[in-house]
XYZ file of C-alpha atoms in Angstrom:
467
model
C -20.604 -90.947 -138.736
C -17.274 -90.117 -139.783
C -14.461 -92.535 -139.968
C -11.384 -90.701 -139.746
C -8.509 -92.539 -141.925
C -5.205 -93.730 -140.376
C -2.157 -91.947 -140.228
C -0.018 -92.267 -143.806
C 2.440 -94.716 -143.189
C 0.956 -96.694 -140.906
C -0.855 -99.923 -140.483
C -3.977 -100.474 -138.516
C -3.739 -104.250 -138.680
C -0.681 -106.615 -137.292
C 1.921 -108.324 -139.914
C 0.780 -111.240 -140.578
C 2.985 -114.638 -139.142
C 6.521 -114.724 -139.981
C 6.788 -110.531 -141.064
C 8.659 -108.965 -138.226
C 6.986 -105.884 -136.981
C 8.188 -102.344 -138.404
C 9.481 -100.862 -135.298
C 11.370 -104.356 -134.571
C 15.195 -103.768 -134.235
C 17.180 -105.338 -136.677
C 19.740 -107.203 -134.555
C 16.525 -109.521 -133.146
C 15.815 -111.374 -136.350
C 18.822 -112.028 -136.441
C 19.121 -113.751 -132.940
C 15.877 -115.276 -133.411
C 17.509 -117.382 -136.667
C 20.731 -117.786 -134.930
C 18.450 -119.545 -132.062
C 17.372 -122.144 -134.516
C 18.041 -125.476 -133.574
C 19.584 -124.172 -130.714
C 22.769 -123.127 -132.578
C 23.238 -120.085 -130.770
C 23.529 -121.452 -127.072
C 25.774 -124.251 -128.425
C 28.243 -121.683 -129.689
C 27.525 -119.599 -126.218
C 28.177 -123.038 -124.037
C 31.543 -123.059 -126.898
C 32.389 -119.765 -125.879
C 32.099 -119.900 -122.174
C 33.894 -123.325 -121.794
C 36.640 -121.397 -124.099
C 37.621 -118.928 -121.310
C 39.177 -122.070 -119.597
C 37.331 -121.744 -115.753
C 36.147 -124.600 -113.752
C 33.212 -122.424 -113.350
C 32.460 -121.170 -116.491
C 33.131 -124.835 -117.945
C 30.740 -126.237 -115.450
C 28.314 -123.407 -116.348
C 28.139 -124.176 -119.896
C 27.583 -127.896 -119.319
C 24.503 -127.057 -117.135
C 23.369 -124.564 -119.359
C 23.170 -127.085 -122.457
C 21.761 -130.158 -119.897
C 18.939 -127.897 -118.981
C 18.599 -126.535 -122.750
C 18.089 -130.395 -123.621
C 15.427 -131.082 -120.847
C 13.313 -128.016 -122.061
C 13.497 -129.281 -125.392
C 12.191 -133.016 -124.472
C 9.143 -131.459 -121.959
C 8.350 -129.381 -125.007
C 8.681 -132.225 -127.717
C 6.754 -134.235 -124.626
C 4.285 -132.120 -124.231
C 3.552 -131.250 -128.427
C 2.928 -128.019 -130.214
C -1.313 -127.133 -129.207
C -2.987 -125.947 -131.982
C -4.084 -121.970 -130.812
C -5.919 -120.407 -133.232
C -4.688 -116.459 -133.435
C -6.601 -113.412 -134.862
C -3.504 -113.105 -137.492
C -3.991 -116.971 -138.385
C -6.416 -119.774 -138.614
C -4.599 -121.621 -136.379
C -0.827 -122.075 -134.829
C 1.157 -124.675 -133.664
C 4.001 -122.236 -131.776
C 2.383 -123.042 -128.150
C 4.691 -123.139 -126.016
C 7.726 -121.339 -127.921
C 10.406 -123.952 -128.325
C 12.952 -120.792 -128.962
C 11.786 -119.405 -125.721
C 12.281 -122.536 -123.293
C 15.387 -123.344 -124.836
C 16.622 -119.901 -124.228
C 15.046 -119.612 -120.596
C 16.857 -123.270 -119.346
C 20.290 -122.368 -120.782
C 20.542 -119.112 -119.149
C 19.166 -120.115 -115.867
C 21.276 -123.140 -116.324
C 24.177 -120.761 -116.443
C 22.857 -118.226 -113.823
C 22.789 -121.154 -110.971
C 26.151 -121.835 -111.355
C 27.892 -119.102 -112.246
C 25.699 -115.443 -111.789
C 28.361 -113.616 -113.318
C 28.107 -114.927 -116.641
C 24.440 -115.589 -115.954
C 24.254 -111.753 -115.773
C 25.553 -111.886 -119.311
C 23.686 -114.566 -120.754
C 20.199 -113.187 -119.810
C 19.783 -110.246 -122.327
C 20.943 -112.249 -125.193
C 18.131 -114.824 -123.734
C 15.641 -112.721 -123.221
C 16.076 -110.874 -126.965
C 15.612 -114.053 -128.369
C 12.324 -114.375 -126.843
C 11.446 -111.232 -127.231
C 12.410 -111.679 -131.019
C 9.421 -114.091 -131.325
C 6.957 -111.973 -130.543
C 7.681 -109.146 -132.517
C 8.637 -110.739 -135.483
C 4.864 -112.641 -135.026
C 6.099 -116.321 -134.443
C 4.049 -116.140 -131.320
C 1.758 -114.836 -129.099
C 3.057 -113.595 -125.650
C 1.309 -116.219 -123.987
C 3.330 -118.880 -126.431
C 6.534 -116.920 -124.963
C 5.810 -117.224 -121.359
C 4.281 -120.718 -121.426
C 8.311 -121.583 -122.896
C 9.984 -119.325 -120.152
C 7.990 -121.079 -117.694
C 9.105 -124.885 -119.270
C 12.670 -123.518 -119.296
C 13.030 -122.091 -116.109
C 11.842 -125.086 -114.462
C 14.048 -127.410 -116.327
C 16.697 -125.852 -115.038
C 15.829 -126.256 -111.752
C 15.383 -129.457 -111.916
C 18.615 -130.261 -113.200
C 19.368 -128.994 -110.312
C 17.908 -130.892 -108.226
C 19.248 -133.735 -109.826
C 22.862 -132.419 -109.812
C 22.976 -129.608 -107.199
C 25.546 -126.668 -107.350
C 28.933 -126.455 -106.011
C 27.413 -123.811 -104.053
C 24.483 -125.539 -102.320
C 27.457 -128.090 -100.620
C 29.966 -125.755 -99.274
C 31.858 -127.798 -97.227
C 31.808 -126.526 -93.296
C 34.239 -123.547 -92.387
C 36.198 -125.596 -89.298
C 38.175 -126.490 -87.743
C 39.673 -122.820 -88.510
C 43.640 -122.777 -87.994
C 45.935 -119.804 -87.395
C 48.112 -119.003 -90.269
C 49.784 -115.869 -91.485
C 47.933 -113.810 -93.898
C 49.677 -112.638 -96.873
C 48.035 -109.589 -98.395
C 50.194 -108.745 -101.419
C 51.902 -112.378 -101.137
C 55.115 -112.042 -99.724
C 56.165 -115.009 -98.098
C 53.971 -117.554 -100.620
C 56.513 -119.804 -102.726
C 54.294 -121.737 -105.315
C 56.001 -124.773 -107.332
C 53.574 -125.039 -110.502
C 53.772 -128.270 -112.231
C 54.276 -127.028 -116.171
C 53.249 -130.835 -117.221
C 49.590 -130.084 -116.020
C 49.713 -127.010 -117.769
C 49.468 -124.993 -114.608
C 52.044 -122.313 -115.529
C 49.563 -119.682 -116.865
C 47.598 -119.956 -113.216
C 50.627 -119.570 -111.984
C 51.817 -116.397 -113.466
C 48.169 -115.429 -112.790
C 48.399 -116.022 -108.800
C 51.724 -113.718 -109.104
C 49.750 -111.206 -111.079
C 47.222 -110.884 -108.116
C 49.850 -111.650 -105.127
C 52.764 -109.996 -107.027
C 55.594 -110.450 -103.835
C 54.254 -114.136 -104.310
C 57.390 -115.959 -105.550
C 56.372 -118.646 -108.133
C 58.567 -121.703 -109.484
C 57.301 -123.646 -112.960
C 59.266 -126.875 -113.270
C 58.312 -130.300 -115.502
C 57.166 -133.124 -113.508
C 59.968 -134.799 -112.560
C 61.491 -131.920 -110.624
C 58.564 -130.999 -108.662
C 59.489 -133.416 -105.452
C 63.176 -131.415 -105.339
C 61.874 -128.614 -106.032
C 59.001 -128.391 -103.500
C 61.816 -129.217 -100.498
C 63.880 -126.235 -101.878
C 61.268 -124.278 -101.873
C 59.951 -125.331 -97.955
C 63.372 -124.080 -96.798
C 62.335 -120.642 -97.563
C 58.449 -120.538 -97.549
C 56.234 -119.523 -94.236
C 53.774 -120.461 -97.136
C 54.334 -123.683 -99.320
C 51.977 -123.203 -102.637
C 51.357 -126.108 -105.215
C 49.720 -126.013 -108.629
C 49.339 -128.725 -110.554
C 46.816 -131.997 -110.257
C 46.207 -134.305 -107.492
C 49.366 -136.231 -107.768
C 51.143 -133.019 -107.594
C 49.034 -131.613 -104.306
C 49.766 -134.873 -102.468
C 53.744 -134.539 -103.351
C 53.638 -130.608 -101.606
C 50.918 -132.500 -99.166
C 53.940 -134.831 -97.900
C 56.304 -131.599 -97.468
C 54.036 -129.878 -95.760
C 53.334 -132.236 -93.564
C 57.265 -132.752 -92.592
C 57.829 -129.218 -92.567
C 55.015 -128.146 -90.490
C 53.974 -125.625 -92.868
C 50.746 -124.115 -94.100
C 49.712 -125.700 -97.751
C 48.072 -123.118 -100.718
C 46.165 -125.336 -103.721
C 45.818 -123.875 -107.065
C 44.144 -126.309 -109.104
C 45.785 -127.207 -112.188
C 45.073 -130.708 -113.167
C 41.787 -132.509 -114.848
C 40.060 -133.653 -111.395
C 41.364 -131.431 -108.833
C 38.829 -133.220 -106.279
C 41.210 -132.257 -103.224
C 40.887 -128.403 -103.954
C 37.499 -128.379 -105.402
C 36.226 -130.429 -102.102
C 37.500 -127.178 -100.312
C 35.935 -124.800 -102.610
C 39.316 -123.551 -104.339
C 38.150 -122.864 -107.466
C 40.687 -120.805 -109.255
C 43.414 -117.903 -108.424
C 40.407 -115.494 -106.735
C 39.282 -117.979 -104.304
C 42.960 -118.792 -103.383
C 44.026 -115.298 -103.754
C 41.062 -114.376 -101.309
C 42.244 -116.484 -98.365
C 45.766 -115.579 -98.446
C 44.982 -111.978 -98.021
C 42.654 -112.330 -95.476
C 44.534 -115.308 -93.992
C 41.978 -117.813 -93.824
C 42.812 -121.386 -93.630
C 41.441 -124.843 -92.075
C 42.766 -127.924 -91.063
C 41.892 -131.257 -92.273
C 42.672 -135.027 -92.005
C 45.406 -136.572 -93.968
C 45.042 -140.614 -94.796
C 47.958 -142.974 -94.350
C 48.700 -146.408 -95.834
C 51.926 -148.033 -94.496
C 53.143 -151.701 -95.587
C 55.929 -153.177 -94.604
C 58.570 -150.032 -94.225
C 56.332 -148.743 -97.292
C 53.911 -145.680 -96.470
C 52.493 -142.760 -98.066
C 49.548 -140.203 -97.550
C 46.322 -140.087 -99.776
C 43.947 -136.863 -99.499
C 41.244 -138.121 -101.527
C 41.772 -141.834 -102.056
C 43.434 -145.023 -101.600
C 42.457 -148.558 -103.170
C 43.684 -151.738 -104.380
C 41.897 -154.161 -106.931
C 40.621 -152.859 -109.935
C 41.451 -149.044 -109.821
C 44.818 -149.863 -109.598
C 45.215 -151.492 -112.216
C 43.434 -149.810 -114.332
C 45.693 -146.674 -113.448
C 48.641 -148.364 -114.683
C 47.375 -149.521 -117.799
C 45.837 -146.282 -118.953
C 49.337 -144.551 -117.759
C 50.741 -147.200 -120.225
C 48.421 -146.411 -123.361
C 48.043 -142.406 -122.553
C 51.339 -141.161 -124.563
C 50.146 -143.296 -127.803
C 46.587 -142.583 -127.986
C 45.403 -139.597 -125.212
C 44.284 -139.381 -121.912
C 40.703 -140.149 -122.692
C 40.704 -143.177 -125.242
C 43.512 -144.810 -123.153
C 41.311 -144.656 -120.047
C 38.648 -146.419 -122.280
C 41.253 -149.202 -123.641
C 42.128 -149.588 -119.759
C 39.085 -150.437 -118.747
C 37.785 -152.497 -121.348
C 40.737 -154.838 -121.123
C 41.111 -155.035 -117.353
C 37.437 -155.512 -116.875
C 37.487 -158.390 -119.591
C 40.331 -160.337 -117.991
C 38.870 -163.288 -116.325
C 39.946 -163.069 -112.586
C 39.914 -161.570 -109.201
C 42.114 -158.608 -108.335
C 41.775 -159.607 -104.386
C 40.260 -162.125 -102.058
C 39.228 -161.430 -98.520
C 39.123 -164.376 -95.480
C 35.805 -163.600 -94.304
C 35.000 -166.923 -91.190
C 37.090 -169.278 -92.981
C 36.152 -168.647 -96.323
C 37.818 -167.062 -99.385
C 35.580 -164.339 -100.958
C 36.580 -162.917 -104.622
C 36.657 -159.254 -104.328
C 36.708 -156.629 -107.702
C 37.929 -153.617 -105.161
C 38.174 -152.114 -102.081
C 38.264 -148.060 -101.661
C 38.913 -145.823 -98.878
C 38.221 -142.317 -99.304
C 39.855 -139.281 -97.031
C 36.671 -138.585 -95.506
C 33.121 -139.699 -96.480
C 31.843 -139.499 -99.633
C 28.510 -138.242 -100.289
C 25.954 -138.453 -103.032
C 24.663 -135.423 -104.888
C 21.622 -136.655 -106.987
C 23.308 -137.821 -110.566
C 26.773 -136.341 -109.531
C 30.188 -137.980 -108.248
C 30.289 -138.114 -104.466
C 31.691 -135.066 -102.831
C 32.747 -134.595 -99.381
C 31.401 -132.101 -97.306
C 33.498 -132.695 -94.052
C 36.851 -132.447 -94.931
C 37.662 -133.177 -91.025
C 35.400 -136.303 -90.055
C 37.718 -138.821 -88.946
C 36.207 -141.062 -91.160
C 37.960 -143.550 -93.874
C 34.688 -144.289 -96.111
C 35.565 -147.844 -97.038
C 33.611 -149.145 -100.291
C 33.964 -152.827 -101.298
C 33.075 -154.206 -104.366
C 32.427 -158.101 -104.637
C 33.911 -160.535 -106.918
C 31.816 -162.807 -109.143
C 30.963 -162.824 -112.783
C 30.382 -159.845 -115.362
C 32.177 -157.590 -113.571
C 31.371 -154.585 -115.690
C 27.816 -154.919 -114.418
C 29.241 -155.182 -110.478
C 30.680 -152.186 -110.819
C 28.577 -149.979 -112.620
C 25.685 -151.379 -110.289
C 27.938 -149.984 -107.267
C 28.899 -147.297 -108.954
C 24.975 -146.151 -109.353
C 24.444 -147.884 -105.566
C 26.164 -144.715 -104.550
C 26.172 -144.638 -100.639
C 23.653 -147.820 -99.925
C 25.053 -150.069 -97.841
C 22.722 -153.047 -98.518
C 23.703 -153.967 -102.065
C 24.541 -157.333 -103.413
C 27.167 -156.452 -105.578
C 28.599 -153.362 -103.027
C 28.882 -152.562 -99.386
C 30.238 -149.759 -97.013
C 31.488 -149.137 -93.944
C 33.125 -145.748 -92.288
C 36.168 -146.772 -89.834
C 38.808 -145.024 -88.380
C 41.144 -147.767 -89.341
C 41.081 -150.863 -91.626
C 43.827 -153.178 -91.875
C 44.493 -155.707 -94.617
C 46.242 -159.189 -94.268
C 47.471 -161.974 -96.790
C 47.593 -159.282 -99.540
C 49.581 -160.807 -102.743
C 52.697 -160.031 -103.702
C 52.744 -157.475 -106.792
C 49.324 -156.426 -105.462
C 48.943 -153.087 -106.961
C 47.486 -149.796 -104.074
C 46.448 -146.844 -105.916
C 46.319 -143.504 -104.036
C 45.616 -140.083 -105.475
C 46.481 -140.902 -109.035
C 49.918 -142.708 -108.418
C 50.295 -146.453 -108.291
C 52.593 -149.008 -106.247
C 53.152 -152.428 -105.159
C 52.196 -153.594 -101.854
C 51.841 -157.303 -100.154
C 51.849 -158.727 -96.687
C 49.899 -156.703 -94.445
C 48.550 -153.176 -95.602
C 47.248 -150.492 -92.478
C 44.970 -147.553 -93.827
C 44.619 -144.952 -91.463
C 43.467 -141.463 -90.144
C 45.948 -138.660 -89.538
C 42.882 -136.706 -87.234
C 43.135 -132.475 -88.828
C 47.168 -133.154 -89.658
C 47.843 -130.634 -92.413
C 46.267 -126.970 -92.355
C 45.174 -125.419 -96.011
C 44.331 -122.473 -97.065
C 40.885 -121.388 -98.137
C 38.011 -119.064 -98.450
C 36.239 -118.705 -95.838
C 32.367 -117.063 -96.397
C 31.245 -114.830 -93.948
C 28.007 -115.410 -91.802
């Protein structure tokens, strides 16, 4: 029998572990290192919350939580010895490099498929890396896909999508549409850093007329600009919206949201997103109309969109405001609450059949507030009615009171938390100097305080999907 000999230049046996194969392209050996330690989807998650998008932001955060529950169900699960016709034995089932990359581009994809689009080649090199450089077996590969692909899912489920709550397209409203933007005056707040989505809105609406201004000009400015609008536009942060909120209102004129703060909840609740989602439903002219809450005291009143509360909040507003231009945003909001949740008394006290009860804080949200797994509450009816009224009661430790209700969520029966959704609530006896906080700002209030729904008042702008 003849054996006939193997081409020059060729092997007839596989490299042996940790040799990449001949044919391998040099660019994968590279992505496989850069994947160690997961290094390379950290500077990805860097580069995507770089471009400065709620989405993309968002998408990089639930790229890296899913990265980090692959890696624990692999670390939970352990390497399984395999033994392998190039080795004895190997401990590279499942492939760590594999789940890790799987999670944080699914993690990505689910929130934002654009840049999941982009994510998923440099993913799936890296796992394809692995196998032809010989660090594991195919089945090693898709056993880690597998883990990652389902960790991201169940992140999830545990904090779902903007996507999968779409708030309801209703009631619709009649407003003009604008499709290059004439007629559109925006006022963008400067001190919330909103100017560059500004000049962005007028670079996709470009007869869209657009007016930056620092803070303390945006009230005058907003009434100039409602004497010559058929559209008033706002950019800037919550406080901001509510200001262009109150015009509106007065004026009887159709309100456009660009987001432009930190929280944004009013504009994200609607799904306005950025300048293509608002851009989107002033061309086509889509817009709905939602419920405005009031608070009145004494001849004191004001709107809220989001929220409205006295007690704690408040004063926790004020001091963080107070400690924010020495030391940031974020470590003043930590001072704030460490020292107002370490001074020993109660905020409020409700009469409740003849007896005083110590309360830590009462909220009222512009519509009810609903739970999404882990996340914040979210509404998804931005036209209910409803004035979702949360009370927290006094007692001792009142860290624990309120982190307990703030886990509690929507349960009504809680020891420590309780909820009711009214139409109307109405507050008696309140102190003087009693601080009411509502949509970021903060005032004084005492006597008698009414909270109350202004039933689809003001009509926004927004994307509408189609069926």
């Amino acid at each position: 029998m003849i054996t006939p000999e193997p081409a020059r230049g060729r092997s007839v046996c596989p490299p042996p572990s940790g040799y990449p194969h001949p044919m391998t392209p040099p660019v994968l050996p590279r992505l496989s290192r850069g994947a160690n330690d997961g290094i390379l989807w950290f500077a990805a998650a860097a580069a995507l919350a770089a471009t400065r998008t709620p989405r993309a932001r968002r998408a990089a955060t639930r790229g890296l939580a899913s990265l980090g529950l692959a890696s624990l169900t692999v670390s939970a699960l352990g390497k399984r010895t395999v033994p392998t016709v190039w080795r004895p034995a190997s401990t590279a089932f499942p492939s760590g490099h594999a789940a890790s990359a799987a999670a944080f581009a699914t993690g990505v994809a689910l929130e934002s498929p654009a840049w999941g689009t982009v994510v998923a080649p440099v993913a799936a090199s890296v796992a394809l890396a692995r196998v032809r450089g010989g660090a594991h077996l195919p089945s090693d590969v898709l056993t880690g896909t597998a883990l990652g692909v389902g960790a991201a899912f169940a992140v999830r489920g545990m904090v779902p999508t903007r996507g999968q709550v779409a708030p309801p397209a209703r009631p619709r409203a009649e407003v003009p549409a604008l499709p290059d933007g004439e007629g559109l005056v925006l006022v963008a707040n400067t001190g919330a850093g909103s100017a560059e989505r500004g000049r962005a809105l007028r670079d996709a609406l470009p007869r869209a007329e657009v007016v930056e201004c620092e803070p303390g000009d945006v009230p005058a400015e907003l009434e100039k600009a409602a004497t010559r609008a058929r559209v008033l536009g706002v950019c800037g942060g919550d406080g901001t919206v509510n200001a262009a909120a109150r015009v509106a209102l007065r004026s009887g004129l159709p309100l456009a949201v660009l987001p432009g703060g930190t929280l944004n909840h009013f504009a994200y609740d609607l799904g306005i997103e950025g300048v293509r989602d608002l851009a989107r439903a002033l061309r086509a002219g889509d817009a709905v109309r939602v419920d405005v809450g009031r608070y009145s005291c004494g001849g004191k009143h004001g709107v809220f969109l989001n929220t409205c509360s006295v007690g704690v909040y408040p004063e926790l507003v004020r001091e963080r405001e107070r400690w924010s231009p020495r030391i940031g945003g974020w470590p003043a909001g930590v001072l704030a609450a460490l020292r107002v949740l370490r001074a020993d008394r109660h905020p409020l006290e409700a009469e409740i059949r003849g007896r005083t009860h110590p309360l830590w804080l009462l909220f009222a949200g512009n519509g009810t507030y609903h739970r999404m797994g882990l996340a914040s509450g979210r509404r998804l009816d931005m036209a209910d009615g409803q004035l979702d009224v949360r009370v927290v009661h006094g007692g001792r430790r009142p860290a624990v009171r309120l982190l307990a209700a703030a886990l509690a969520g929507p349960l009504t029966r809680s020891p420590a938390h309780a909820a009711v959704q009214v139409g109307r609530l109405r507050l008696d006896h309140v102190a003087p100097g009693t601080l009411l906080a509502y949509d970021g700002e903060v005032t004084e209030v005492e006597g008698r305080v009414t909270l109350e729904k202004l039933p689809e008042a003001l009509t926004v702008y927004r994307p509408i999907p189609s069926d």
